[in-house]
Amino acid sequence: MAHAETHDPNTPLEYRSETGRLNILGFWIFLGAEIALFATLFATYMVLEHRIADGPSPGELFEVKSLLIQTFLLLTSSFTCGLAVHEMRRQNVKGLITWMAITLGLGLGFLYFEIEEFLHFIHEGANIGTSAAWSGFFVLVGTHGAHVTFGIFWVTMVLIQVAKRGLTPATSAKVFITSLYWHFLDVVWIFIFTAVYLMGMVMHNG
Amino acid sequence: MKWDEFFVTGDPMIYGADVSIVLTMVGILFYLTKYKKWKWLWDEWLTTVDHKKLGIMYIVSAVLMLFRGGVDALLMRTQLAVPEAKFLDSQHYNEIFTTHGTIMIIFMAMPFLIGLINVVVPLQIGARDVAYPYLNAVSFWTFFIGAMLFNISFVIGGSPSAGWTSYMPLASNELSPGPGQNYYLLGLQIAGIGTLLTGINFLVTILKMRAPGMTLFRMPMFTWSSLVTMVIIIFAFPILTVALALMTFDRLFGSHFFTLQGAGMDMLWANLFWLWGHPEVYIVILPAFGMFSEIISTFSRKTLFGYKAMIWSMLLIAGYSFLVWVHHFFTMGSGALVNSVFSITTMAIGIPTGVKIFNWLFTMYRGKIQFTTPMLWSLGFIVNFVIGGVTGVMLAMAAADYQYHNTYFLVSHFHYVLIAGTVFACFAGLIYWYPKMFGYKLNERIGKWVFWVFTIGFNVCFFPQYFLGLDGMPRRVYTYSEESGWGPLNMVSTIGGFMMGIAFLILVYNMYYSFRYAKRETTGDAWDGRTLEWSTPTAMPPFYNFAKIPEVTGLDHFWRQKQAGKVEKLKAEDIKPIHMPSNSGVPFIMASFFFVAGFGMVFDWMWMAIAGMIGVFATLIYRSFEYNDGYYVSVEEVIETEKISK
């Protein structure tokens, strides 16, 4: 917990305190653990994908429209999150909060369409207890959705701190870490998009 | 749910346990109140973020769990001593072997090692604390609460009884109804959070907090082994997290991951469990290897032989540890090709392990060996662990494994590696670093009694089990017939088990005896050590560890300084104010909310689970808004503490 501050003006604010540097490295390692977690969920889904018992197959119920809306919202949110960190690097608190608020809005939109899609599946007779395949689907995609939900609360809390305290080595490290988290969820979504939805639909529709 | 379903009833032994739990609690509360120790307990222990105190709490918890798991073991050995015994019924026996295995691995071996890592690693790398002291407290308290949640199962609600591996469908709602299995799932889940955080914390600590000059290849071997262990933890524990969560969903929310209905796949559980479970056995053996390396080098008065080979073998072992999981169920029937691949990877692990064994032997070769108790445990380890290793290679041969599978041969094998490896290391490390933690050594004469009684008892207990296994005795049976002819060897085994129990009692007596009568250390270098933890001027390092951060010039820096007669004296003008983190009660409170949430999940009381989780998030938010940058220890206070004459 040494607090050696670096004052090189080219060093981004979030890297200037020892605590900031340590926390960012620690969070990268945590994301490594998250990769192991999602990899396990993906493997589970792929093993169970075709074990549909008497229920529908996931590929049968997937719909392109909802999928594309969700994908568009989440990928755009990653871009606006990047803009927010860009504004932070320019010491622009207002720009940071604005772009982060847009990011959260897009995240909420993603969640809205995801929940709507889940409700649609349940309406069509596919819930977590329908078959192993659907258990795998809901837990994999649901874990991602739960991460997004947690992220929205987390970013909100960090933004309140930025509004109250301004940009300091401590608050900027927190913003930067939440941005890493947000981009990571985007990457996971790309795998869900490909391995779950696209492959599911291709295999169902030939 | 009626009260007689909530509390476990009907068994006199359980009532006995109830009474002793209540009496102990009342005794502790009475003591704390009478001697006005509440404030002391809160300020010094419950809110501490000091890695040394957290380490001691880990070790104390682990010793208590060793007692609990050991009592389970002796109950099993009593039941098995003679054929067709009526001491335990089959359900009770199932519960006891389940809790024995789970507690010994998750709540004894790991916390014991993590405790020693906590105490020693920051000192070995010349750091004042870990990278995230607050997170370290969160790790400890989530482990502790997870352990407590698991342990209350035997008096409230009933213990899990599906084995520590909890194979499906045995662990399903249909075959294991009631809260028992949920205790397993939630207790391990909560403790697992702590373990993952420890993994991240110590990886960053070792990578970023080393004293100037201590390059990676100048780190002490115990630090190296901890580093490799942390990497395994980071990639293995998320798999357990997922596996436990999926089974929890199967049991509480009706999903079909591992069930027989709904096209679930029971063997998926076995695969996920061992994808974590095999790396787990290296998580509990690599730090043990590290400790033996330190101890053998110290008491042979020589630098460790093959330092780099030791490191590369550990890295190889860490890599292989993720590639062998199928050998736990060769009989699943994956086919000749798959079994052959896993058979070969399993045998291949023997190579780096063998390299390490030879390195320890060559370290001793031509050394001036001192037969202290830590050294005795290390020598005992080499002999006994090799027996476990050789039988491991026998088990690795897939075709032959069809004969050994699920027999006492396997039981004996893994006790030979886990006891002779991990438990011997825990004892050796505890004795070796005891003066660093408490300021005096454990009595060596009594310590040697512990070693001999335990080691002989261990062999008397487990060696016969190889032959029982080869003779076909299956594991996890609560009794056997007279005609099987397994009676005599089981009786021998039980006698050995009780010898180990006696050795444990002598060890506890030794702690008391040494507390009363041992000579207090006057320097920080109780064993004429080689690494930085021995370089502190006082026996127990002050809370900030080092008044002045040492500068390291090579491997065994402190030893070479002593040899050259150039140990630096601390001078008053070298001392600067020291920054330290503040204590916090939040980790303890957060873990308590985890207990509420976990207990709610166990009984499927969702209101309670949700309330507990809201509490957890509230503490997270509280912490996020708390800007506490710690405090500075003044130069005067450091001078006072270090007793530097001006």
CSV table of N, CA, C and O in Angstrom, one decimal, chain B residues 110 113 225 228-230 232-233 276-289 313-314 316-324 327-328 345-350 352-353 385 413 417-418 422:
chain,number,residue,atom,x,y,z
B,110,MET,N,-6.6,-26.1,2.8
B,110,MET,CA,-6.4,-24.8,2.1
B,110,MET,C,-6.2,-23.7,3.0
B,110,MET,O,-5.2,-22.9,2.9
B,113,LEU,N,-2.7,-23.7,4.7
B,113,LEU,CA,-1.6,-23.3,3.8
B,113,LEU,C,-1.8,-21.8,3.5
B,113,LEU,O,-0.8,-21.0,3.5
B,225,SER,N,6.3,-21.0,-4.9
B,225,SER,CA,5.3,-22.0,-4.9
B,225,SER,C,3.9,-21.3,-4.7
B,225,SER,O,2.9,-21.7,-5.3
B,228,VAL,N,2.8,-19.7,-8.0
B,228,VAL,CA,2.2,-20.7,-9.0
B,228,VAL,C,0.8,-21.2,-8.5
B,228,VAL,O,-0.1,-21.3,-9.3
B,229,THR,N,0.7,-21.4,-7.2
B,229,THR,CA,-0.6,-21.8,-6.6
B,229,THR,C,-1.7,-20.8,-6.9
B,229,THR,O,-2.8,-21.1,-7.2
B,230,MET,N,-1.3,-19.5,-6.8
B,230,MET,CA,-2.3,-18.4,-7.0
B,230,MET,C,-2.8,-18.5,-8.4
B,230,MET,O,-4.0,-18.2,-8.7
B,232,ILE,N,-3.0,-21.1,-10.3
B,232,ILE,CA,-4.0,-22.2,-10.4
B,232,ILE,C,-5.3,-21.8,-9.8
B,232,ILE,O,-6.4,-22.1,-10.4
B,233,ILE,N,-5.3,-21.2,-8.6
B,233,ILE,CA,-6.5,-20.8,-8.0
B,233,ILE,C,-7.4,-19.9,-8.9
B,233,ILE,O,-8.6,-20.1,-9.1
B,276,TRP,N,-12.0,-28.6,-11.7
B,276,TRP,CA,-11.5,-27.9,-10.6
B,276,TRP,C,-10.8,-28.7,-9.6
B,276,TRP,O,-9.7,-28.4,-9.1
B,277,GLY,N,-11.3,-29.9,-9.4
B,277,GLY,CA,-10.8,-30.8,-8.3
B,277,GLY,C,-9.3,-31.2,-8.4
B,277,GLY,O,-8.6,-31.3,-7.5
B,278,HIS,N,-8.9,-31.5,-9.7
B,278,HIS,CA,-7.6,-31.9,-9.8
B,278,HIS,C,-6.6,-30.7,-9.6
B,278,HIS,O,-5.6,-30.9,-8.8
B,279,PRO,N,-6.8,-29.6,-10.3
B,279,PRO,CA,-6.0,-28.4,-9.9
B,279,PRO,C,-6.0,-28.2,-8.4
B,279,PRO,O,-5.0,-27.8,-7.8
B,280,GLU,N,-7.1,-28.4,-7.8
B,280,GLU,CA,-7.2,-28.2,-6.3
B,280,GLU,C,-6.2,-29.0,-5.6
B,280,GLU,O,-5.6,-28.5,-4.6
B,281,VAL,N,-5.9,-30.3,-6.0
B,281,VAL,CA,-5.0,-31.0,-5.2
B,281,VAL,C,-3.6,-30.4,-5.4
B,281,VAL,O,-2.7,-30.6,-4.5
B,282,TYR,N,-3.3,-29.8,-6.5
B,282,TYR,CA,-2.0,-29.1,-6.6
B,282,TYR,C,-2.0,-27.8,-5.9
B,282,TYR,O,-1.0,-27.3,-5.4
B,283,ILE,N,-3.2,-27.2,-5.7
B,283,ILE,CA,-3.3,-26.0,-4.9
B,283,ILE,C,-2.9,-26.3,-3.4
B,283,ILE,O,-2.2,-25.5,-2.8
B,284,VAL,N,-3.2,-27.5,-3.0
B,284,VAL,CA,-2.8,-27.9,-1.6
B,284,VAL,C,-1.5,-28.6,-1.5
B,284,VAL,O,-0.9,-28.8,-0.4
B,285,ILE,N,-0.8,-28.9,-2.7
B,285,ILE,CA,0.5,-29.6,-2.5
B,285,ILE,C,1.6,-28.6,-2.9
B,285,ILE,O,2.7,-28.7,-2.3
B,286,LEU,N,1.4,-27.7,-3.8
B,286,LEU,CA,2.6,-26.9,-4.2
B,286,LEU,C,3.1,-26.0,-3.1
B,286,LEU,O,4.3,-25.9,-2.9
B,287,PRO,N,2.2,-25.3,-2.3
B,287,PRO,CA,2.8,-24.6,-1.2
B,287,PRO,C,3.5,-25.5,-0.2
B,287,PRO,O,4.5,-25.1,0.4
B,288,ALA,N,3.0,-26.7,-0.1
B,288,ALA,CA,3.7,-27.7,0.8
B,288,ALA,C,5.1,-27.9,0.2
B,288,ALA,O,6.1,-27.9,1.0
B,289,PHE,N,5.3,-28.1,-1.1
B,289,PHE,CA,6.6,-28.3,-1.7
B,289,PHE,C,7.5,-27.1,-1.4
B,289,PHE,O,8.7,-27.2,-1.1
B,313,SER,N,9.7,-27.1,-12.7
B,313,SER,CA,8.9,-28.2,-12.4
B,313,SER,C,7.5,-27.8,-11.9
B,313,SER,O,6.5,-28.4,-12.3
B,314,MET,N,7.5,-26.7,-11.1
B,314,MET,CA,6.2,-26.3,-10.5
B,314,MET,C,5.4,-25.7,-11.6
B,314,MET,O,4.2,-26.0,-11.7
B,316,LEU,N,5.4,-26.6,-14.8
B,316,LEU,CA,5.0,-27.7,-15.5
B,316,LEU,C,3.8,-28.4,-14.8
B,316,LEU,O,2.8,-28.8,-15.4
B,317,ILE,N,4.0,-28.6,-13.5
B,317,ILE,CA,2.9,-29.3,-12.7
B,317,ILE,C,1.7,-28.5,-12.8
B,317,ILE,O,0.6,-29.0,-13.0
B,318,ALA,N,1.8,-27.1,-12.7
B,318,ALA,CA,0.6,-26.3,-12.7
B,318,ALA,C,-0.1,-26.5,-14.1
B,318,ALA,O,-1.3,-26.5,-14.1
B,319,GLY,N,0.7,-26.5,-15.2
B,319,GLY,CA,0.0,-26.7,-16.5
B,319,GLY,C,-0.6,-28.1,-16.6
B,319,GLY,O,-1.8,-28.2,-17.0
B,320,TYR,N,0.1,-29.1,-16.2
B,320,TYR,CA,-0.5,-30.5,-16.3
B,320,TYR,C,-1.7,-30.6,-15.4
B,320,TYR,O,-2.6,-31.4,-15.7
B,321,SER,N,-1.7,-29.9,-14.3
B,321,SER,CA,-2.8,-30.1,-13.3
B,321,SER,C,-4.2,-29.9,-14.0
B,321,SER,O,-5.2,-30.4,-13.5
B,322,PHE,N,-4.2,-29.1,-15.1
B,322,PHE,CA,-5.5,-28.9,-15.8
B,322,PHE,C,-5.8,-29.9,-16.9
B,322,PHE,O,-6.8,-29.9,-17.5
B,323,LEU,N,-4.9,-30.9,-17.0
B,323,LEU,CA,-5.0,-31.8,-18.2
B,323,LEU,C,-5.1,-33.2,-17.8
B,323,LEU,O,-4.9,-34.1,-18.6
B,324,VAL,N,-5.5,-33.5,-16.5
B,324,VAL,CA,-5.5,-34.9,-16.1
B,324,VAL,C,-6.9,-35.3,-15.4
B,324,VAL,O,-7.0,-36.4,-14.9
B,327,HIS,N,-8.7,-38.8,-15.1
B,327,HIS,CA,-8.2,-40.0,-14.4
B,327,HIS,C,-9.0,-40.3,-13.2
B,327,HIS,O,-8.9,-41.4,-12.6
B,328,HIS,N,-9.9,-39.4,-12.7
B,328,HIS,CA,-10.7,-39.6,-11.6
B,328,HIS,C,-11.9,-40.5,-11.9
B,328,HIS,O,-12.6,-41.0,-11.0
B,345,THR,N,-0.9,-38.1,-19.6
B,345,THR,CA,-0.6,-36.9,-18.9
B,345,THR,C,-0.5,-37.1,-17.4
B,345,THR,O,0.3,-36.4,-16.8
B,346,THR,N,-1.2,-38.0,-16.9
B,346,THR,CA,-1.1,-38.2,-15.4
B,346,THR,C,0.2,-38.8,-15.1
B,346,THR,O,0.9,-38.3,-14.1
B,347,MET,N,0.7,-39.7,-15.8
B,347,MET,CA,2.1,-40.3,-15.5
B,347,MET,C,3.1,-39.2,-15.7
B,347,MET,O,4.1,-39.1,-15.0
B,348,ALA,N,2.9,-38.3,-16.7
B,348,ALA,CA,3.9,-37.3,-17.0
B,348,ALA,C,4.1,-36.3,-15.8
B,348,ALA,O,5.2,-35.8,-15.6
B,349,ILE,N,3.0,-36.1,-15.0
B,349,ILE,CA,3.2,-35.3,-13.8
B,349,ILE,C,4.3,-35.8,-12.9
B,349,ILE,O,4.9,-35.1,-12.2
B,350,GLY,N,4.4,-37.2,-12.9
B,350,GLY,CA,5.4,-37.8,-12.1
B,350,GLY,C,6.8,-37.3,-12.4
B,350,GLY,O,7.7,-37.3,-11.5
B,352,PRO,N,8.1,-34.0,-13.4
B,352,PRO,CA,8.6,-32.8,-12.6
B,352,PRO,C,8.6,-33.1,-11.1
B,352,PRO,O,9.4,-32.5,-10.4
B,353,THR,N,7.6,-33.9,-10.6
B,353,THR,CA,7.6,-34.2,-9.2
B,353,THR,C,8.8,-34.9,-8.8
B,353,THR,O,9.4,-34.6,-7.8
B,385,PHE,N,5.7,-39.6,1.0
B,385,PHE,CA,5.1,-39.0,-0.2
B,385,PHE,C,5.4,-39.9,-1.4
B,385,PHE,O,4.6,-40.0,-2.3
B,413,HIS,N,-4.0,-44.3,-1.2
B,413,HIS,CA,-3.1,-43.5,-2.1
B,413,HIS,C,-3.3,-42.0,-1.8
B,413,HIS,O,-2.3,-41.3,-1.5
B,417,VAL,N,-0.6,-39.1,-0.2
B,417,VAL,CA,-0.1,-37.8,-0.8
B,417,VAL,C,-0.6,-36.6,0.0
B,417,VAL,O,0.1,-35.6,0.2
B,418,LEU,N,-1.9,-36.7,0.5
B,418,LEU,CA,-2.4,-35.5,1.1
B,418,LEU,C,-1.9,-35.3,2.6
B,418,LEU,O,-1.7,-34.2,3.0
B,422,THR,N,0.6,-32.6,2.3
B,422,THR,CA,0.0,-31.4,2.8
B,422,THR,C,0.1,-31.3,4.4
B,422,THR,O,0.5,-30.3,4.9
